[in-house]
XYZ file of C-alpha atoms in Angstrom:
330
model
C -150.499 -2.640 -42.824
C -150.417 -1.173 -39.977
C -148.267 1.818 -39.281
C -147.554 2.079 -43.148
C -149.481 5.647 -43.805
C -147.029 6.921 -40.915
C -143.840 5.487 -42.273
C -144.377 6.678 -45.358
C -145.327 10.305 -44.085
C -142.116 10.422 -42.087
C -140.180 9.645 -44.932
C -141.796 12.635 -47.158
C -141.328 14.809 -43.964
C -137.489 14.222 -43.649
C -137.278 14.965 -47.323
C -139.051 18.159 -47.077
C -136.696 18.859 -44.244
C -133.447 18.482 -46.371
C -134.879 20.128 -48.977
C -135.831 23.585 -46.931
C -132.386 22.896 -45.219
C -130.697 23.016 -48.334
C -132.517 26.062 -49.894
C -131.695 28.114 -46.855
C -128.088 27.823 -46.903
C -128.218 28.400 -50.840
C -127.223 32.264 -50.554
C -128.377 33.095 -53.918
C -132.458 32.455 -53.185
C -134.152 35.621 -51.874
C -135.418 35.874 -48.648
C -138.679 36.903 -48.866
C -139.247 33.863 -51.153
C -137.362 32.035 -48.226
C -139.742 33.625 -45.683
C -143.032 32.747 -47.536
C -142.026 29.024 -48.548
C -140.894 28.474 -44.751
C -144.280 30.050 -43.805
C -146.282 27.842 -45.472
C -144.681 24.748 -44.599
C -144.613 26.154 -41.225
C -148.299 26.799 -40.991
C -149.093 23.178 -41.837
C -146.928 20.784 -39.755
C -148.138 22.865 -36.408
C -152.162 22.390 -37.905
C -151.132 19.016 -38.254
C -153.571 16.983 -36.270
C -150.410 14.417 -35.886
C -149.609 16.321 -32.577
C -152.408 14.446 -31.082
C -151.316 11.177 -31.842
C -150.136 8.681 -29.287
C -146.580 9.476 -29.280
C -145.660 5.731 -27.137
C -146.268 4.155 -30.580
C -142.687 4.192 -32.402
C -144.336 5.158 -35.756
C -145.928 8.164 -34.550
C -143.278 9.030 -32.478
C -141.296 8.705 -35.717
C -143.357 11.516 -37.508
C -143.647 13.672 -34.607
C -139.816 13.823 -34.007
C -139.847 14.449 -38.135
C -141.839 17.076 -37.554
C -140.100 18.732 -34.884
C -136.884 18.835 -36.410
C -138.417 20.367 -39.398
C -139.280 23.742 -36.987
C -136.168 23.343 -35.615
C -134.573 23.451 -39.429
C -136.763 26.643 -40.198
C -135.962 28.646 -36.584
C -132.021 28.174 -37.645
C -132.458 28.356 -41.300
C -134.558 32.123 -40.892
C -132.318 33.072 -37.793
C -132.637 35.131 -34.983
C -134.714 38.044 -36.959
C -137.489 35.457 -37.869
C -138.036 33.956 -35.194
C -138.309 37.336 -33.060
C -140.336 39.026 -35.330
C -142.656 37.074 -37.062
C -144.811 34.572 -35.809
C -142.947 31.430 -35.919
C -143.051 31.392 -32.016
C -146.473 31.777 -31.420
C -147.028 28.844 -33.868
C -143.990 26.454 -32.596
C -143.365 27.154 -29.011
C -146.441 25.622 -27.648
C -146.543 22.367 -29.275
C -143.025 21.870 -28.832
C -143.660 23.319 -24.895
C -146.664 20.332 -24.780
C -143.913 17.534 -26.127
C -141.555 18.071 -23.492
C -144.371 15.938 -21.028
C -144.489 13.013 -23.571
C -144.181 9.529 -22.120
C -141.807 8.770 -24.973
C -138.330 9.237 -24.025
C -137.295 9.996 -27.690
C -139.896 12.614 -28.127
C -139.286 14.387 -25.342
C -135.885 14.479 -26.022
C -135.906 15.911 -29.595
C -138.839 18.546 -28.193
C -136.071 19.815 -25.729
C -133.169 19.657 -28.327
C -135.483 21.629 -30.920
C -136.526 24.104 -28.075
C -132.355 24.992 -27.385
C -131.799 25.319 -30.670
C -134.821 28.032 -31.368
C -133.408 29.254 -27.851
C -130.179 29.985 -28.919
C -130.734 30.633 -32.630
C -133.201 33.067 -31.294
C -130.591 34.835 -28.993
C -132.561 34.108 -25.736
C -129.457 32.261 -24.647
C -126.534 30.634 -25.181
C -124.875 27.152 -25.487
C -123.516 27.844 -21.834
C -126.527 28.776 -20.239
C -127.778 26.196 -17.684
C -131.372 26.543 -19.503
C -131.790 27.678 -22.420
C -135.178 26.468 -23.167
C -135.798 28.357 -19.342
C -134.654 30.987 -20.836
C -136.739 31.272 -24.185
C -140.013 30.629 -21.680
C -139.022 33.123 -19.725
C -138.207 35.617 -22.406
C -141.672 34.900 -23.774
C -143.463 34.728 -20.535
C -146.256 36.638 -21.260
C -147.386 34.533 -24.095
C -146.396 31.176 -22.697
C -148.671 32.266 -19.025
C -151.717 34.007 -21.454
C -151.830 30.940 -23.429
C -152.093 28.564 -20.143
C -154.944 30.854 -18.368
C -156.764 30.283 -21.945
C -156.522 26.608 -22.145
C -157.239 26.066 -18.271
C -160.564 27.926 -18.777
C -161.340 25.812 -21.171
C -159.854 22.234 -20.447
C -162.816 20.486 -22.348
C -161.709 21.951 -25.891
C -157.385 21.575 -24.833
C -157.696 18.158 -22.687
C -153.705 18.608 -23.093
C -152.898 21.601 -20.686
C -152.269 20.189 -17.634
C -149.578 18.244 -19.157
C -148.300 21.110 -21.106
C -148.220 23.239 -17.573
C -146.386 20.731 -15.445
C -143.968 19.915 -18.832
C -142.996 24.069 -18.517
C -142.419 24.570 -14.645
C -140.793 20.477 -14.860
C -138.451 20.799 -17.547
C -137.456 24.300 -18.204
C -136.350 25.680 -14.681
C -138.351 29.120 -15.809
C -140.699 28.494 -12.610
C -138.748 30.693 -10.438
C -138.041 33.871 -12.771
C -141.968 33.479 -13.465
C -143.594 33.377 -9.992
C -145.480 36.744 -10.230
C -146.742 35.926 -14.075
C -147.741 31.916 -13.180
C -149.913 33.111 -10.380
C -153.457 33.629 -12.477
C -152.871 30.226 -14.762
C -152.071 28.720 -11.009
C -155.006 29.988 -9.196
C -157.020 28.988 -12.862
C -155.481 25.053 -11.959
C -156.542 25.373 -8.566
C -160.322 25.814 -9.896
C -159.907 22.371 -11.348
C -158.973 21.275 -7.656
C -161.548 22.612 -5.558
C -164.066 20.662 -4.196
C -167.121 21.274 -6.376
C -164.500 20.762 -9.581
C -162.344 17.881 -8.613
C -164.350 15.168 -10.034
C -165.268 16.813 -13.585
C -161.505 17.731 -13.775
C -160.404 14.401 -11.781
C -157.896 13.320 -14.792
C -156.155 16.825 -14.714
C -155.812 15.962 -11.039
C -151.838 14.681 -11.490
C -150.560 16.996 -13.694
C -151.961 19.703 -11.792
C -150.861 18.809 -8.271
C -147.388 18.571 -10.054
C -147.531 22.179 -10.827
C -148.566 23.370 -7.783
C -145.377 21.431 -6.664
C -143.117 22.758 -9.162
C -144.508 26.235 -8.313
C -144.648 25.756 -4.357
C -140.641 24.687 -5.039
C -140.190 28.041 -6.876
C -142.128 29.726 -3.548
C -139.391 28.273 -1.694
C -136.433 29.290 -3.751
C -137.282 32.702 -3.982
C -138.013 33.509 -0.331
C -134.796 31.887 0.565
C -133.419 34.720 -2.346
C -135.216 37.348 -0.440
C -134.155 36.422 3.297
C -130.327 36.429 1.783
C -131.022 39.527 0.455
C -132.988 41.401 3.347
C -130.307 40.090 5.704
C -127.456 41.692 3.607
C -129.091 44.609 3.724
C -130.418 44.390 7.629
C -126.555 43.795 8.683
C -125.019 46.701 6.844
C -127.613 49.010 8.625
C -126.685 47.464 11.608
C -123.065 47.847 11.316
C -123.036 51.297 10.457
C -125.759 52.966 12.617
C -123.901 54.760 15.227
C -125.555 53.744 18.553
C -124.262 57.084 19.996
C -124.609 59.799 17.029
C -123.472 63.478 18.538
C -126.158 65.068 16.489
C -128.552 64.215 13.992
C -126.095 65.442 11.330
C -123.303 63.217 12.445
C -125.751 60.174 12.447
C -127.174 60.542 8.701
C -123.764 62.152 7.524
C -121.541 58.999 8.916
C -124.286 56.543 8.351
C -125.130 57.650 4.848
C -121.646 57.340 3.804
C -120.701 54.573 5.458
C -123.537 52.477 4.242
C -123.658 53.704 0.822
C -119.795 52.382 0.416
C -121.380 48.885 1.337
C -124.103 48.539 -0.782
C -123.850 47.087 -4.217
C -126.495 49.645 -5.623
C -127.408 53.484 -4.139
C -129.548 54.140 -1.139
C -132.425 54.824 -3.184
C -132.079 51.923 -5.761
C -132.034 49.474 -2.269
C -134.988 50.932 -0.827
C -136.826 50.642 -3.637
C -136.092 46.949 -4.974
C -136.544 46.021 -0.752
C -140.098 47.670 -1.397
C -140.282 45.332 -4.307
C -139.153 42.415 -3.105
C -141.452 42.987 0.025
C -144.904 42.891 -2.123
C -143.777 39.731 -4.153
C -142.921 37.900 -0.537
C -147.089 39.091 -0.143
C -148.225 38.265 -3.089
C -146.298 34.572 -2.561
C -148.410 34.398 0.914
C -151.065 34.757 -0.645
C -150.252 32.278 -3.458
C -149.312 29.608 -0.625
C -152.076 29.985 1.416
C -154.322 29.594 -1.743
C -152.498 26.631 -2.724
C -152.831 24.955 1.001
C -156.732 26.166 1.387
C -157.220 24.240 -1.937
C -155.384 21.196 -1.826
C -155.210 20.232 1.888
C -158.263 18.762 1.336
C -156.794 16.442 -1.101
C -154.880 14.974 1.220
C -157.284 12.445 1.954
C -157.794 10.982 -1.616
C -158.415 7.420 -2.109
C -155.443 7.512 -4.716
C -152.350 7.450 -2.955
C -150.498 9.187 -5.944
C -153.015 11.969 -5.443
C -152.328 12.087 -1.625
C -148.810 11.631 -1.958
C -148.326 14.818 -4.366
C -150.746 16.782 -1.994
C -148.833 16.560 0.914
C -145.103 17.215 -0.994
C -147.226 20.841 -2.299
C -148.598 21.355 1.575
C -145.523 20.564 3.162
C -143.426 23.093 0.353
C -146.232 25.589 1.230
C -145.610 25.289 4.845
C -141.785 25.784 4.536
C -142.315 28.480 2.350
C -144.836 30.259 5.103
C -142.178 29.457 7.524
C -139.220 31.526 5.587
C -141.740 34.146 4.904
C -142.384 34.787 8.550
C -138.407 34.766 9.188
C -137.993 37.158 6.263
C -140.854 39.616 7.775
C -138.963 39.756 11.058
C -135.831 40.494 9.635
């Protein structure tokens, strides 16, 4: 019958679920034991090759969600110290990551409810942050962006990357905190998009171009954060240079007070995060006018979804290019 071997594994699943559930609030079981048993059970629901099933199929979807709410039992049962320190992220985070671009409503939806609760369990946020899983991406950025640049080089062996890339930037809000980190795994996608690529990698072509979107949107939001922030500090050098200064001395004495009182951090501390926030502005140019070399020439795709997600990324490029040059001149 079919659908019967999955039924019947989802049932032993959610059993093994309320079982480890129940041993880990038992107070009189030690940990270690707790630590090992979790391990194993750990070890073989994220080698399970049921993460590549068709999740659109209610049965599978069935054992998947299992599944997922059995990490999600271990990351609150072991708390905060396990799933810091031992490798219980490294192991969970990117399967659950890949589930959050699932077609199925209900699988995406316990993915992202899993995700908060590791999030939050895990002390990267809490309940009243606006994104927790954002935050537990972003907290583990260096993993999350290593693991992408590895699977894009090698799409052929992890056909699932482009999905798990646009499910992070999509669904986590972790794209702007992350625009320095994303931009090797976004220059690897843009390989995939180049003309002498495109074809081979023609059904990453979607996913990708919603990347570059998501990261082109990013782009966007911080120069906007960096224009604010130059023209705060432009306008209190403006209002307290004297245009007249007696003497040198009364210029840097006056002005050095004066402008200090206005700032929300020392001189020092302002010049150097301006300095900072000057080479990320370059290194987004740089990004963007990657991004536009690359995928302009996609805007003349026989598929219209293809076209239509091209120009959204050229014409996010171009504002972003635009509030660049404004920031410069300020």
């Amino acid at each position: 019958m079919a659908g019967a071997w999955q039924r019947n594994a989802t049932a032993h699943v959610i059993a093994l679920n309320e079982i480890t559930h129940g041993v880990l609030i038992a107070n009189h079981i030690d940990r270690k034991y707790l630590t090992q048993m979790c391990g194993l059970i750990l070890e073989e629901y994220v080698c399970s090759e049921v993460w590549e099933l068709d999740a659109l199929n209610p049965d599978n979807a069935s054992l998947l969600r299992a599944i997922m709410e059995g990490l999600g039992v271990i990351g609150q049962g072991l708390g905060t110290d396990y799933i810091r320190t031992s490798s219980f992220l490294t192991s969970a985070l990117c399967p659950l990551l890949d589930r959050l671009g699932e077609n199925s409503a209900e699988v995406r939806d316990t993915a992202a409810l899993v995700l908060t609760s590791i999030a939050i369990c895990g002390e990267y946020a809490s309940a009243a942050d606006d994104s927790p899983i954002g935050r537990l991406v972003v907290e583990n950025g260096d993993y999350v962006v290593d693991m992408l640049s590895r699977h894009i080089r090698h799409l052929d062996q992890h056909p699932r990357t482009s999905q798990l890339f646009a499910a992070v930037l999509r669904r986590t809000n972790a794209a702007r905190s992350m625009v320095r980190l994303l931009a090797e795994p976004i220059r690897s996608a843009l390989r995939t998009l180049s003309i002498t690529s495109r074809n081979r990698y023609q059904d990453h072509s979607r996913n990708f171009l919603l990347v570059t979107r998501e990261y082109c949107r990013a782009i966007v939001g911080e120069v906007e954060s960096i224009c604010t922030k130059s023209k705060s500090v432009v306008g209190a050098v403006q209002k307290y240079h004297p245009e007249e200064p007696d003497s040198d001395d009364e210029l840097t004495e006056i002005f050095v007070d004066e402008l200090s009182s206005s700032l929300s951090e020392d001189i020092e501390g302002t010049r150097t995060n301006c300095i900072s926030r000057a080479r990320l502005l370059q290194s987004m140019v740089v990004s963007s006018l990657e991004i536009l070399e690359t995928i302009g020439g996609l805007l003349e795709s026989p598929d219209a979804g293809v076209r239509s997600l091209a120009a959204r990324s050229c014409a996010l490029v171009m504002q972003s290019l635009g509030k660049a040059e404004s920031a410069l001149k300020d």
